[in-house]
Every structure is written in structure tokens, then in C-alpha cells.
């Protein structure tokens, strides 16, 4: 078999590509999020948190008397400090010197906190002065940390007088982003690990999946190849893990059976046809020989022998005609010539063709035909149907030699044509086969009309082409009724 070469990728490749692209896409999105967006979100969040803490403290401090060296304020600052470990909180004077918390000697020694330099303080204060309407400002320093600054009032001496201009009190909060940066660094390492794992998993999964998917396909392909070489013993059904494959296997098994059947049928038909062709040919040859050698001079015998030759030739002709007819109708070469005609009259005419049997052999064909029933069909083909059905009834009817042909309106739009005989009927297990095959019941039967064994096949093919319903009702020992439903037109 020659096949056009088309470039298709294997399932393996497609799955591998899809999984890998999917994994790469997810990793890419995570990286973008991680490296840009996360920083932006984090900064915004920090700024908001810092402003909330700062503004809260601003409100608190505004309510406190900002007395110099006040233990209460010191405790307050320290408390806030302990609640916000990422922050360093100071109350500064106008010179940027730390007023609170009031460092103990140890604290100073160990330099536990790093107060802002004056330059730093001055720079932030500059920004605050630019926004006189807001409570405080939040700015980001060059090292990434955030600073909140708000002016909370003036420090007064214990006696209550404002000390000096430089004793303005500022709340200064330095919010370190160091922990967050470290966390992000850890996340980055984790992300690299996750990326590697995801890519590895994508590869493994795609390999496993493609194995699972392709194995049954390969199996089925192999089985189909064997079937193509004529081996119908193959079995497509197997242990497939997904439904579509199971359905495919089932369909292929069904197809295999059907092809197998028609293969069988073809062989059977060929055997039968050859047999049927051979018998008359042998007869023709032997009778011709007999005439040549024995009966040539004896007019009586010669006439008898030539009659056999003529009969057998007729048989051959009708066999060949039937085969041709059947293959012509089946192959669709013979299209239907649909006309509207009087079916009642038509059935009468076909019945009359059997009149000679009444005279010569005593067959009685009773007609029960309603008048003026019309249908639309291919007249020539329907003639074959009616003729074959009546012919079969004549061949297979019982000792009484009675056949009944009926045509009546069954219901609106439907005409029922029937041919009933009183023969021995058709066993239930043969009811289907008689139509389908080049079939002949095994025992020889004396037939008034010569059959070729293709009669019912032709009937079936013609009626199917017309889309007419047909069938047979039969009771063994009592007889059969073949029927066809014609549309009334
Ligand atoms: P044949 O030439 O053998 O009659 P058909 O195709 O017309 O070929 O019929 C096929 C087979 O169907 C017959 O051999 C016979 O066994 C069965 N058959 C057909 N018509 C009847 C009938 N009226 N009664 C019983 N058997 C029938």
C-alpha cells in the first residue's frame, strides 16, 4: 500500500512538548512575579504598614505631655519598639539628637541601635516640610529601608516652658527591609529548585503518559496490519486503560467480524456459483457427446438430449443474468427509475405470468387484491421482486399447491403486499440467512420454477434501495408469508 508521506509528530513528541511548554510557562510567570511584582507589592505593603504604625504613634504622642526626660514616654517608645521588631523608633529633637528612648549606659556601650545621622534626618525633614498638610512622610532610603517622620510637637522643660526651637520633637521610625530581602533570597533559591523539579516531573510524566497512550495504539496497529493480510483470527480487545481505545477496539473487532463474514460469504458464493456453473456445463458437454456418439441418428433420443442441452443453457443464462443483476444493483450502477403506477393492476399482470402453471401442473394462485392502489417505485425492479416472491411460493408451497397473493391498504399511506404459501415454512434460525446469502436449503427440492439461489438476495437489494420495509412470517409445517410494504401515492 502506497501512502502519501506526511510529516506528523509522534504522540511522544507532542506530549513532551506540551508538558514542557506548560511547565516553562508556569515557571516563567512565577519568575516574573517573584522578581518584579513581589518587590513592588512588598514595598507598597511596607510603606502602608509603616505609615499606619507611625500615624498611630503620632496620635498617641500628641496626647502626651512631651516633657524632657519623661520616663513614661521612654516606656511607651520601648513598648512600641518591642511590638515592631523590624523598626527602630526614635523621638528626635530638631538637631536630630535622640531624646527617646533614653539610652542606658550599657545600651550606649553595645550600640544596640543605630540612630540616624543628622544628614539623613535633615533630608527626610526636608521632604516633610514640603508637605505641610500631611501628618508624616514615608520615604525609602538608598539602602532600601523605609523611614517615617512626623513632627509631634515641642519638648518642654519639666517646668512647662518650651526649651528652644531646636527642641521640636520628631517621631523617626526606620523600618528595615533586610529580613524581607533575605526571605526573598530564600524564595529565589526555592524557586530554582522548584523549577528544576517541575521540568523533571514534566519530562517523566510526559514519558509515562505517552507510553500509556501509544502502547495500545501500537498493539491495535499491529493487529490491524495482521488483519489486512487476511488473518481474521486477530483480537483487538485488550486491557486498555482508557475508554476511547476500548471503543476503537470494539469497533475494529466488529469490523473484523463483518469483513470476516463477507469474506466467508464471498468464498461460499464463489464455491456455490462455480458449482452451479459446472453442473450445467458438464451436462451440456455430456449430452453433446451423447448426441455425437449415440443418439445422433435416433431422432427421438436426439430430441430428448438436445432438450436437456437447451434447458441447461437456459439455467446457465438465468444464473449469469441473476449474478449480473445483483452486482449491478449492489454496485449502484443501476439507478432507480421511479414512476407512479397502479400497483393493483401490476400485481395482477405478474400473477398472470404464472397462469401456465395452473394449466400444466395444477397450481392455484388465489388473488386477494384491492383495486386502484397506487405506489411510486421502479416498476421493472419491483416486477423482479413480485415475480421472485411468487416464484418461491410456487416452489416451496405444500401438496395442495395453493398460493395466495394479497394487496391491501394496511393504513393511511401504507400498502401491504403478501405472498403466502402452505409449505413447510422456514425455521427461525434460517429466517435471516435466506435473504443475506447465496443461500439454498441443503436438501434438494423439486421446483417447478428453476431457482438460482439468488432470488431473495435480489429482492432484498432492490427493496433496500427503495427503502421499503419487507420481511417474512413463517411457521414451520404451516407455510410462510413474505410481505412488502409499499408507500401509497
Ligand atoms: P432459490 O433459488 O434457492 O429459491 P432464493 O434466494 O429465492 O433462492 O431463496 C433462498 C432460500 O430461501 C431457498 O433456497 C429456500 O430455502 C428459502 N425460501 C425461499 N422462499 C421460501 C418459501 N416460500 N418457503 C420456504 N423457504 C423459502
Short mmCIF file of C-alpha atoms and ligand atoms in Angstrom, two decimals:
data_model
loop_
_atom_site.label_atom_id
_atom_site.label_comp_id
_atom_site.label_asym_id
_atom_site.label_seq_id
_atom_site.Cartn_x
_atom_site.Cartn_y
_atom_site.Cartn_z
CA UNK A 1 0.00 0.00 0.00
CA UNK A 2 1.45 3.31 -1.05
CA UNK A 3 0.90 6.14 1.35
CA UNK A 4 1.48 9.81 0.83
CA UNK A 5 4.33 10.84 3.08
CA UNK A 6 3.10 13.42 5.51
CA UNK A 7 5.11 14.75 8.35
CA UNK A 8 3.38 14.02 11.62
CA UNK A 9 4.91 14.28 15.04
CA UNK A 10 4.61 11.30 17.33
CA UNK A 11 2.41 11.39 20.40
CA UNK A 12 5.60 11.16 22.44
CA UNK A 13 6.91 14.34 20.95
CA UNK A 14 3.62 16.22 21.21
CA UNK A 15 3.13 15.27 24.84
CA UNK A 16 6.70 16.06 25.68
CA UNK A 17 6.46 19.46 24.03
CA UNK A 18 3.12 20.26 25.66
CA UNK A 19 4.20 19.33 29.14
CA UNK A 20 7.49 21.14 28.81
CA UNK A 21 5.88 24.29 27.42
CA UNK A 22 3.31 24.22 30.19
CA UNK A 23 5.99 23.84 32.85
CA UNK A 24 8.12 26.57 31.27
CA UNK A 25 5.15 28.88 31.12
CA UNK A 26 4.31 28.39 34.81
CA UNK A 27 7.95 28.87 35.81
CA UNK A 28 8.23 32.00 33.71
CA UNK A 29 5.15 33.53 35.28
CA UNK A 30 6.42 32.68 38.76
CA UNK A 31 9.80 34.23 37.99
CA UNK A 32 8.31 37.42 36.63
CA UNK A 33 6.07 37.65 39.65
CA UNK A 34 8.89 36.93 42.00
CA UNK A 35 11.49 39.28 40.56
CA UNK A 36 9.37 42.32 39.81
CA UNK A 37 5.87 42.28 41.12
CA UNK A 38 6.67 40.80 44.51
CA UNK A 39 9.14 43.61 45.25
CA UNK A 40 6.61 46.22 44.20
CA UNK A 41 3.85 44.65 46.33
CA UNK A 42 6.18 44.29 49.25
CA UNK A 43 7.34 47.92 49.11
CA UNK A 44 3.79 49.18 48.90
CA UNK A 45 2.73 46.98 51.81
CA UNK A 46 5.70 48.04 53.95
CA UNK A 47 5.02 51.66 53.25
CA UNK A 48 1.38 51.25 54.25
CA UNK A 49 2.26 49.35 57.44
CA UNK A 50 4.87 51.88 58.39
CA UNK A 51 2.51 54.78 57.83
CA UNK A 52 -0.13 53.05 60.00
CA UNK A 53 2.30 52.46 62.85
CA UNK A 54 3.74 55.98 62.51
CA UNK A 55 0.39 57.72 62.40
CA UNK A 56 -0.86 55.68 65.38
CA UNK A 57 2.16 56.67 67.41
CA UNK A 58 1.83 60.26 66.28
CA UNK A 59 -1.71 60.37 67.66
CA UNK A 60 -0.56 58.81 70.96
CA UNK A 61 2.38 61.16 71.36
CA UNK A 62 0.24 64.20 70.60
CA UNK A 63 -1.81 63.37 73.66
CA UNK A 64 1.22 63.06 75.93
CA UNK A 65 2.95 65.99 77.59
CA UNK A 66 6.32 65.99 75.84
CA UNK A 67 8.25 66.70 78.96
CA UNK A 68 12.00 66.35 78.89
CA UNK A 69 13.38 63.16 80.42
CA UNK A 70 9.97 61.64 80.92
CA UNK A 71 10.05 58.01 81.94
CA UNK A 72 6.56 57.44 80.66
CA UNK A 73 7.40 58.45 77.10
CA UNK A 74 10.52 56.31 77.27
CA UNK A 75 8.45 53.27 78.24
CA UNK A 76 5.94 54.00 75.50
CA UNK A 77 8.66 54.18 72.82
CA UNK A 78 10.26 50.98 74.10
CA UNK A 79 6.91 49.19 74.14
CA UNK A 80 6.22 50.19 70.53
CA UNK A 81 9.76 49.16 69.63
CA UNK A 82 9.25 45.69 71.03
CA UNK A 83 6.00 45.30 69.13
CA UNK A 84 7.65 46.20 65.81
CA UNK A 85 10.94 44.36 65.75
CA UNK A 86 11.73 45.35 62.15
CA UNK A 87 11.60 49.01 63.14
CA UNK A 88 13.85 51.33 65.09
CA UNK A 89 11.83 54.03 66.76
CA UNK A 90 13.23 57.34 67.95
CA UNK A 91 11.98 60.62 69.21
CA UNK A 92 14.46 63.21 67.94
CA UNK A 93 14.90 66.87 68.59
CA UNK A 94 15.32 69.47 65.90
CA UNK A 95 19.05 68.74 65.72
CA UNK A 96 18.46 65.09 65.05
CA UNK A 97 19.58 64.08 68.51
CA UNK A 98 17.88 61.19 70.21
CA UNK A 99 15.56 62.25 73.02
CA UNK A 100 13.87 58.92 73.45
CA UNK A 101 14.49 56.11 74.11
CA UNK A 102 16.78 57.30 76.80
CA UNK A 103 19.77 55.02 76.45
CA UNK A 104 21.27 53.41 79.47
CA UNK A 105 24.99 53.24 79.72
CA UNK A 106 25.07 49.61 78.60
CA UNK A 107 22.94 50.32 75.63
CA UNK A 108 25.28 53.04 74.54
CA UNK A 109 28.24 50.75 75.01
CA UNK A 110 26.83 47.96 72.93
CA UNK A 111 25.36 50.32 70.31
CA UNK A 112 22.18 48.27 70.15
CA UNK A 113 20.50 50.74 67.86
CA UNK A 114 21.74 52.99 65.13
CA UNK A 115 20.22 56.46 65.32
CA UNK A 116 20.03 58.35 62.05
CA UNK A 117 22.78 60.71 61.05
CA UNK A 118 21.91 64.36 61.00
CA UNK A 119 22.13 64.45 57.21
CA UNK A 120 19.68 61.61 56.95
CA UNK A 121 17.32 63.26 59.39
CA UNK A 122 17.64 66.62 57.65
CA UNK A 123 16.91 65.09 54.27
CA UNK A 124 13.70 63.43 55.48
CA UNK A 125 12.69 66.55 57.36
CA UNK A 126 13.11 68.47 54.09
CA UNK A 127 10.56 66.16 52.48
CA UNK A 128 8.20 66.59 55.42
CA UNK A 129 8.37 70.35 55.15
CA UNK A 130 7.36 70.09 51.53
CA UNK A 131 4.11 68.50 52.62
CA UNK A 132 2.86 70.68 55.46
CA UNK A 133 -0.70 69.32 55.13
CA UNK A 134 0.19 65.67 55.88
CA UNK A 135 0.82 64.16 59.32
CA UNK A 136 4.05 62.47 58.33
CA UNK A 137 6.08 61.29 55.35
CA UNK A 138 7.35 57.86 54.40
CA UNK A 139 10.46 57.75 52.22
CA UNK A 140 12.73 54.99 51.03
CA UNK A 141 16.40 55.34 51.77
CA UNK A 142 19.14 54.39 49.36
CA UNK A 143 19.79 51.16 51.29
CA UNK A 144 16.18 50.09 50.72
CA UNK A 145 14.95 50.77 54.25
CA UNK A 146 11.90 52.94 54.82
CA UNK A 147 11.72 55.94 57.10
CA UNK A 148 8.68 57.57 58.63
CA UNK A 149 8.98 61.07 60.01
CA UNK A 150 6.36 63.23 61.75
CA UNK A 151 6.61 66.30 63.89
CA UNK A 152 4.78 65.60 67.13
CA UNK A 153 5.27 68.87 68.96
CA UNK A 154 7.88 70.54 71.12
CA UNK A 155 9.73 69.26 74.13
CA UNK A 156 9.01 71.31 77.15
CA UNK A 157 11.08 71.52 80.27
CA UNK A 158 9.82 69.99 83.47
CA UNK A 159 8.55 73.43 84.39
CA UNK A 160 6.44 73.60 81.26
CA UNK A 161 8.30 76.14 79.10
CA UNK A 162 9.34 75.36 75.55
CA UNK A 163 13.05 74.91 75.60
CA UNK A 164 14.05 76.25 72.25
CA UNK A 165 13.48 75.99 68.55
CA UNK A 166 15.82 73.03 68.40
CA UNK A 167 13.58 71.19 70.81
CA UNK A 168 10.97 70.39 68.24
CA UNK A 169 10.14 66.71 68.69
CA UNK A 170 10.13 64.37 65.71
CA UNK A 171 8.97 60.78 65.56
CA UNK A 172 11.50 58.96 63.42
CA UNK A 173 10.91 55.29 62.51
CA UNK A 174 13.46 53.38 60.49
CA UNK A 175 11.86 50.27 59.03
CA UNK A 176 14.37 47.68 57.90
CA UNK A 177 13.64 45.59 54.80
CA UNK A 178 16.58 43.33 55.45
CA UNK A 179 14.51 40.40 56.72
CA UNK A 180 12.19 40.64 53.76
CA UNK A 181 15.12 40.74 51.33
CA UNK A 182 16.55 37.67 52.98
CA UNK A 183 13.20 35.92 52.71
CA UNK A 184 13.05 36.82 49.05
CA UNK A 185 16.53 35.47 48.53
CA UNK A 186 15.46 32.17 50.12
CA UNK A 187 12.39 32.10 47.94
CA UNK A 188 14.56 32.58 44.87
CA UNK A 189 16.65 29.55 45.79
CA UNK A 190 13.49 27.58 46.40
CA UNK A 191 12.12 28.72 43.07
CA UNK A 192 15.20 27.46 41.26
CA UNK A 193 14.77 24.11 42.97
CA UNK A 194 11.06 24.02 42.17
CA UNK A 195 11.78 24.88 38.53
CA UNK A 196 14.21 22.01 38.21
CA UNK A 197 11.76 19.61 39.88
CA UNK A 198 8.85 20.79 37.71
CA UNK A 199 10.82 20.35 34.49
CA UNK A 200 11.97 16.93 35.61
CA UNK A 201 8.41 15.93 36.54
CA UNK A 202 7.12 17.24 33.20
CA UNK A 203 9.60 15.04 31.38
CA UNK A 204 8.84 11.96 33.46
CA UNK A 205 5.08 12.48 33.28
CA UNK A 206 5.07 13.04 29.53
CA UNK A 207 7.17 9.92 29.04
CA UNK A 208 4.85 7.82 31.24
CA UNK A 209 1.72 9.21 29.65
CA UNK A 210 2.95 8.75 26.11
CA UNK A 211 3.91 5.17 26.92
CA UNK A 212 0.43 4.58 28.28
CA UNK A 213 -1.15 6.20 25.23
CA UNK A 214 0.99 4.75 22.49
CA UNK A 215 1.24 1.17 23.69
CA UNK A 216 -2.36 0.26 22.92
CA UNK A 217 -2.22 2.19 19.63
CA UNK A 218 0.83 0.21 18.57
CA UNK A 219 -0.90 -3.00 19.62
CA UNK A 220 -4.01 -2.17 17.63
CA UNK A 221 -1.97 -1.08 14.61
CA UNK A 222 -0.13 -4.41 14.63
CA UNK A 223 -3.40 -6.33 14.90
CA UNK A 224 -4.90 -4.28 12.05
CA UNK A 225 -1.85 -4.97 9.89
CA UNK A 226 -2.31 -8.69 10.50
CA UNK A 227 -5.96 -8.39 9.62
CA UNK A 228 -5.04 -6.58 6.41
CA UNK A 229 -3.05 -9.63 5.36
CA UNK A 230 -6.19 -11.72 5.72
CA UNK A 231 -5.72 -13.08 9.22
CA UNK A 232 -9.14 -12.73 10.79
CA UNK A 233 -8.17 -14.54 13.98
CA UNK A 234 -6.70 -11.36 15.47
CA UNK A 235 -8.25 -9.97 18.58
CA UNK A 236 -8.39 -6.22 19.07
CA UNK A 237 -9.90 -6.32 22.52
CA UNK A 238 -7.35 -5.94 25.27
CA UNK A 239 -6.58 -4.36 28.59
CA UNK A 240 -6.76 -0.71 27.68
CA UNK A 241 -6.74 1.89 30.34
CA UNK A 242 -8.91 4.41 28.58
CA UNK A 243 -12.40 4.28 27.16
CA UNK A 244 -11.71 5.64 23.66
CA UNK A 245 -9.23 2.85 22.96
CA UNK A 246 -11.69 0.30 24.22
CA UNK A 247 -14.36 1.70 21.92
CA UNK A 248 -11.94 1.64 18.98
CA UNK A 249 -11.01 -1.97 19.73
CA UNK A 250 -14.67 -2.89 19.91
CA UNK A 251 -15.38 -1.19 16.59
CA UNK A 252 -12.42 -2.89 14.96
CA UNK A 253 -13.50 -6.25 16.32
CA UNK A 254 -16.93 -5.62 14.89
CA UNK A 255 -15.45 -4.56 11.55
CA UNK A 256 -13.24 -7.64 11.60
CA UNK A 257 -16.23 -9.88 12.15
CA UNK A 258 -18.18 -8.20 9.37
CA UNK A 259 -15.27 -8.33 6.94
CA UNK A 260 -14.66 -11.92 8.00
CA UNK A 261 -18.30 -12.73 7.35
CA UNK A 262 -18.30 -11.16 3.91
CA UNK A 263 -15.02 -12.88 3.20
CA UNK A 264 -16.63 -16.19 4.17
CA UNK A 265 -19.69 -15.28 2.17
CA UNK A 266 -17.61 -14.46 -0.88
CA UNK A 267 -15.86 -17.79 -0.64
CA UNK A 268 -19.18 -19.57 -0.19
CA UNK A 269 -20.78 -17.67 -3.06
CA UNK A 270 -17.84 -18.38 -5.29
CA UNK A 271 -17.98 -22.07 -4.39
CA UNK A 272 -21.72 -22.25 -4.99
CA UNK A 273 -21.60 -20.26 -8.22
CA UNK A 274 -18.77 -22.36 -9.59
CA UNK A 275 -20.66 -25.48 -8.61
CA UNK A 276 -23.81 -24.21 -10.25
CA UNK A 277 -21.94 -23.21 -13.38
CA UNK A 278 -20.12 -26.50 -13.52
CA UNK A 279 -23.19 -28.73 -13.29
CA UNK A 280 -24.99 -27.43 -16.39
CA UNK A 281 -21.70 -27.21 -18.29
CA UNK A 282 -20.95 -30.85 -17.52
CA UNK A 283 -24.46 -31.80 -18.53
CA UNK A 284 -24.23 -29.82 -21.77
CA UNK A 285 -20.92 -31.41 -22.62
CA UNK A 286 -22.01 -34.97 -21.81
CA UNK A 287 -25.28 -34.66 -23.72
CA UNK A 288 -23.49 -33.15 -26.69
CA UNK A 289 -21.10 -36.11 -26.59
CA UNK A 290 -24.02 -38.49 -26.36
CA UNK A 291 -25.66 -36.94 -29.40
CA UNK A 292 -22.40 -37.13 -31.30
CA UNK A 293 -21.68 -40.72 -30.41
CA UNK A 294 -25.00 -42.43 -29.70
CA UNK A 295 -28.21 -40.60 -30.36
CA UNK A 296 -27.23 -38.62 -33.44
CA UNK A 297 -29.17 -40.92 -35.72
CA UNK A 298 -32.06 -41.56 -33.40
CA UNK A 299 -34.40 -38.55 -33.77
CA UNK A 300 -36.38 -39.36 -30.61
CA UNK A 301 -33.36 -39.68 -28.34
CA UNK A 302 -31.65 -36.79 -30.06
CA UNK A 303 -34.61 -34.54 -29.40
CA UNK A 304 -34.60 -35.55 -25.73
CA UNK A 305 -30.90 -34.95 -25.39
CA UNK A 306 -30.91 -31.62 -27.19
CA UNK A 307 -33.78 -30.55 -24.90
CA UNK A 308 -31.52 -31.21 -21.89
CA UNK A 309 -28.84 -29.07 -23.51
CA UNK A 310 -31.36 -26.29 -24.14
CA UNK A 311 -32.68 -26.47 -20.53
CA UNK A 312 -29.24 -26.41 -19.06
CA UNK A 313 -28.23 -23.48 -21.26
CA UNK A 314 -31.33 -21.63 -20.05
CA UNK A 315 -30.31 -22.35 -16.49
CA UNK A 316 -26.86 -21.03 -17.17
CA UNK A 317 -28.26 -17.92 -18.79
CA UNK A 318 -30.57 -17.19 -15.90
CA UNK A 319 -27.79 -17.78 -13.39
CA UNK A 320 -25.45 -15.42 -15.19
CA UNK A 321 -28.26 -12.87 -15.54
CA UNK A 322 -29.05 -13.03 -11.84
CA UNK A 323 -25.41 -12.59 -10.88
CA UNK A 324 -25.10 -9.64 -13.22
CA UNK A 325 -28.34 -8.15 -11.96
CA UNK A 326 -27.29 -8.44 -8.36
CA UNK A 327 -23.89 -6.94 -8.83
CA UNK A 328 -25.33 -4.16 -10.95
CA UNK A 329 -27.90 -3.21 -8.33
CA UNK A 330 -25.45 -3.59 -5.47
CA UNK A 331 -22.73 -1.54 -7.06
CA UNK A 332 -25.25 1.24 -7.63
CA UNK A 333 -24.60 1.32 -11.36
CA UNK A 334 -28.26 0.72 -11.89
CA UNK A 335 -30.11 3.74 -10.60
CA UNK A 336 -33.82 3.54 -9.84
CA UNK A 337 -36.33 4.84 -12.37
CA UNK A 338 -39.15 5.83 -10.06
CA UNK A 339 -42.63 6.18 -11.58
CA UNK A 340 -46.14 6.30 -10.21
CA UNK A 341 -48.18 3.26 -11.25
CA UNK A 342 -51.23 1.20 -10.43
CA UNK A 343 -49.83 -1.49 -8.16
CA UNK A 344 -53.11 -3.46 -8.14
CA UNK A 345 -53.07 -3.92 -11.90
CA UNK A 346 -49.36 -4.53 -11.86
CA UNK A 347 -49.63 -7.42 -9.35
CA UNK A 348 -52.47 -8.94 -11.41
CA UNK A 349 -50.28 -8.86 -14.51
CA UNK A 350 -47.35 -10.55 -12.77
CA UNK A 351 -49.68 -13.22 -11.35
CA UNK A 352 -50.95 -13.93 -14.85
CA UNK A 353 -47.46 -14.89 -15.90
CA UNK A 354 -47.87 -17.96 -13.67
CA UNK A 355 -51.16 -18.98 -15.25
CA UNK A 356 -49.45 -21.68 -17.27
CA UNK A 357 -48.63 -23.50 -14.01
CA UNK A 358 -52.31 -23.81 -13.22
CA UNK A 359 -52.96 -25.39 -16.55
CA UNK A 360 -49.92 -27.63 -16.66
CA UNK A 361 -49.32 -28.58 -13.04
CA UNK A 362 -52.43 -27.63 -11.12
CA UNK A 363 -51.02 -24.74 -9.03
CA UNK A 364 -53.71 -22.41 -7.71
CA UNK A 365 -52.80 -18.78 -7.26
CA UNK A 366 -55.57 -17.05 -5.32
CA UNK A 367 -55.62 -13.31 -5.61
CA UNK A 368 -56.94 -11.01 -2.93
CA UNK A 369 -56.07 -7.65 -4.44
CA UNK A 370 -57.80 -4.35 -3.64
CA UNK A 371 -58.39 -2.20 -6.72
CA UNK A 372 -56.88 1.15 -7.60
CA UNK A 373 -53.91 1.19 -5.24
CA UNK A 374 -51.06 3.33 -6.50
CA UNK A 375 -47.44 3.49 -5.49
CA UNK A 376 -44.18 5.05 -6.60
CA UNK A 377 -41.26 2.75 -7.38
CA UNK A 378 -39.03 1.38 -10.11
CA UNK A 379 -41.55 -0.79 -11.95
CA UNK A 380 -39.03 -3.04 -13.64
CA UNK A 381 -37.28 -3.82 -10.37
CA UNK A 382 -40.50 -4.31 -8.43
CA UNK A 383 -41.56 -6.78 -11.11
CA UNK A 384 -38.48 -8.85 -10.22
CA UNK A 385 -39.43 -8.67 -6.54
CA UNK A 386 -43.04 -9.74 -7.06
CA UNK A 387 -42.05 -12.40 -9.59
CA UNK A 388 -39.35 -13.87 -7.35
CA UNK A 389 -41.60 -13.97 -4.28
CA UNK A 390 -44.45 -15.67 -6.14
CA UNK A 391 -41.95 -17.98 -7.86
CA UNK A 392 -40.52 -19.02 -4.48
CA UNK A 393 -44.01 -19.61 -3.08
CA UNK A 394 -44.76 -21.87 -6.05
CA UNK A 395 -41.52 -23.72 -5.47
CA UNK A 396 -41.95 -24.19 -1.75
CA UNK A 397 -45.71 -24.47 -1.25
CA UNK A 398 -47.27 -27.65 0.11
CA UNK A 399 -49.06 -30.59 -1.51
CA UNK A 400 -52.22 -28.57 -2.03
CA UNK A 401 -50.28 -26.42 -4.50
CA UNK A 402 -52.01 -23.28 -3.19
CA UNK A 403 -50.53 -19.80 -3.13
CA UNK A 404 -52.27 -16.63 -2.03
CA UNK A 405 -51.22 -13.23 -3.32
CA UNK A 406 -52.66 -10.27 -1.42
CA UNK A 407 -52.54 -6.49 -1.71
CA UNK A 408 -54.44 -4.20 0.58
CA UNK A 409 -54.26 -0.81 2.16
CA UNK A 410 -52.92 -1.50 5.63
CA UNK A 411 -53.26 2.03 6.94
CA UNK A 412 -53.09 5.57 5.64
CA UNK A 413 -50.21 5.73 3.15
CA UNK A 414 -49.14 2.08 3.51
CA UNK A 415 -49.94 -0.80 1.11
CA UNK A 416 -49.21 -4.34 2.20
CA UNK A 417 -48.31 -6.86 -0.47
CA UNK A 418 -48.20 -10.50 0.67
CA UNK A 419 -47.40 -13.87 -0.84
CA UNK A 420 -48.49 -16.83 1.26
CA UNK A 421 -47.75 -20.47 0.69
CA UNK A 422 -48.72 -23.64 2.55
CA UNK A 423 -45.25 -25.17 2.51
CA UNK A 424 -43.15 -26.43 5.33
CA UNK A 425 -42.09 -22.97 6.43
CA UNK A 426 -38.71 -21.61 7.33
CA UNK A 427 -37.05 -22.47 10.66
CA UNK A 428 -36.42 -19.44 12.86
CA UNK A 429 -32.65 -19.82 12.65
CA UNK A 430 -32.77 -19.52 8.86
CA UNK A 431 -35.16 -16.59 8.63
CA UNK A 432 -32.29 -14.08 8.38
CA UNK A 433 -29.92 -16.15 6.28
CA UNK A 434 -32.32 -16.73 3.42
CA UNK A 435 -32.04 -13.05 2.45
CA UNK A 436 -28.43 -12.46 3.05
CA UNK A 437 -26.58 -15.15 1.31
CA UNK A 438 -26.26 -17.13 -1.77
CA UNK A 439 -28.28 -19.49 0.26
CA UNK A 440 -30.04 -22.70 -0.51
CA UNK A 441 -31.55 -25.03 1.99
CA UNK A 442 -29.39 -28.11 1.92
CA UNK A 443 -31.92 -30.67 0.81
CA UNK A 444 -32.79 -30.82 -2.85
CA UNK A 445 -36.23 -29.72 -3.63
CA UNK A 446 -38.28 -30.36 -6.66
CA UNK A 447 -39.05 -26.94 -8.10
CA UNK A 448 -41.45 -26.12 -10.85
CA UNK A 449 -39.51 -22.88 -11.44
CA UNK A 450 -35.78 -23.06 -11.68
CA UNK A 451 -34.06 -21.04 -9.00
CA UNK A 452 -30.54 -19.76 -8.90
CA UNK A 453 -30.32 -19.24 -5.16
CA UNK A 454 -30.02 -15.51 -5.73
CA UNK A 455 -33.72 -14.69 -5.85
CA UNK A 456 -34.13 -13.39 -2.30
CA UNK A 457 -30.79 -11.59 -2.41
CA UNK A 458 -32.07 -9.68 -5.41
CA UNK A 459 -35.39 -9.00 -3.66
CA UNK A 460 -33.60 -7.69 -0.59
CA UNK A 461 -31.20 -5.50 -2.53
CA UNK A 462 -33.97 -3.93 -4.61
CA UNK A 463 -36.24 -3.27 -1.63
CA UNK A 464 -33.42 -1.81 0.42
CA UNK A 465 -32.57 0.53 -2.43
CA UNK A 466 -36.18 1.69 -2.39
CA UNK A 467 -36.17 1.94 1.41
CA UNK A 468 -39.26 -0.26 1.58
CA UNK A 469 -39.94 -2.43 4.61
CA UNK A 470 -40.19 -6.14 3.95
CA UNK A 471 -39.95 -9.46 5.74
CA UNK A 472 -41.28 -12.92 6.23
CA UNK A 473 -43.57 -14.51 8.77
CA UNK A 474 -43.26 -18.24 8.81
CA UNK A 475 -44.43 -21.18 10.85
CA UNK A 476 -42.68 -24.48 10.36
CA UNK A 477 -45.11 -27.03 8.93
CA UNK A 478 -47.76 -24.47 8.03
CA UNK A 479 -46.18 -22.18 5.50
CA UNK A 480 -44.71 -18.72 5.03
CA UNK A 481 -45.94 -15.26 4.22
CA UNK A 482 -43.50 -12.90 2.55
CA UNK A 483 -44.56 -9.24 2.73
CA UNK A 484 -43.52 -5.89 1.32
CA UNK A 485 -44.86 -2.51 2.48
CA UNK A 486 -45.27 -0.07 -0.40
CA UNK A 487 -45.92 3.63 0.12
CA UNK A 488 -49.33 4.68 -1.19
CA UNK A 489 -49.00 7.57 -3.62
P1 LIG B 1 -33.71 -20.34 -4.51
O1 LIG B 1 -33.35 -20.22 -5.92
O2 LIG B 1 -32.94 -21.37 -3.78
O3 LIG B 1 -35.16 -20.36 -4.26
P2 LIG B 1 -33.88 -17.82 -3.16
O4 LIG B 1 -32.88 -16.75 -2.86
O5 LIG B 1 -35.11 -17.42 -3.87
O6 LIG B 1 -33.15 -18.99 -3.89
O7 LIG B 1 -34.26 -18.45 -1.79
C1 LIG B 1 -33.27 -18.78 -0.87
C2 LIG B 1 -33.75 -19.86 0.05
O8 LIG B 1 -34.79 -19.38 0.89
C3 LIG B 1 -34.33 -21.06 -0.62
O9 LIG B 1 -33.35 -21.98 -1.01
C4 LIG B 1 -35.24 -21.64 0.43
O10 LIG B 1 -34.52 -22.42 1.34
C5 LIG B 1 -35.74 -20.41 1.19
N1 LIG B 1 -37.07 -19.97 0.74
C6 LIG B 1 -37.38 -19.02 -0.14
N2 LIG B 1 -38.70 -18.85 -0.25
C7 LIG B 1 -39.27 -19.77 0.55
C8 LIG B 1 -40.64 -20.16 0.85
N3 LIG B 1 -41.69 -19.53 0.28
N4 LIG B 1 -40.84 -21.16 1.74
C9 LIG B 1 -39.80 -21.78 2.32
N5 LIG B 1 -38.49 -21.49 2.07
C10 LIG B 1 -38.23 -20.49 1.20
#
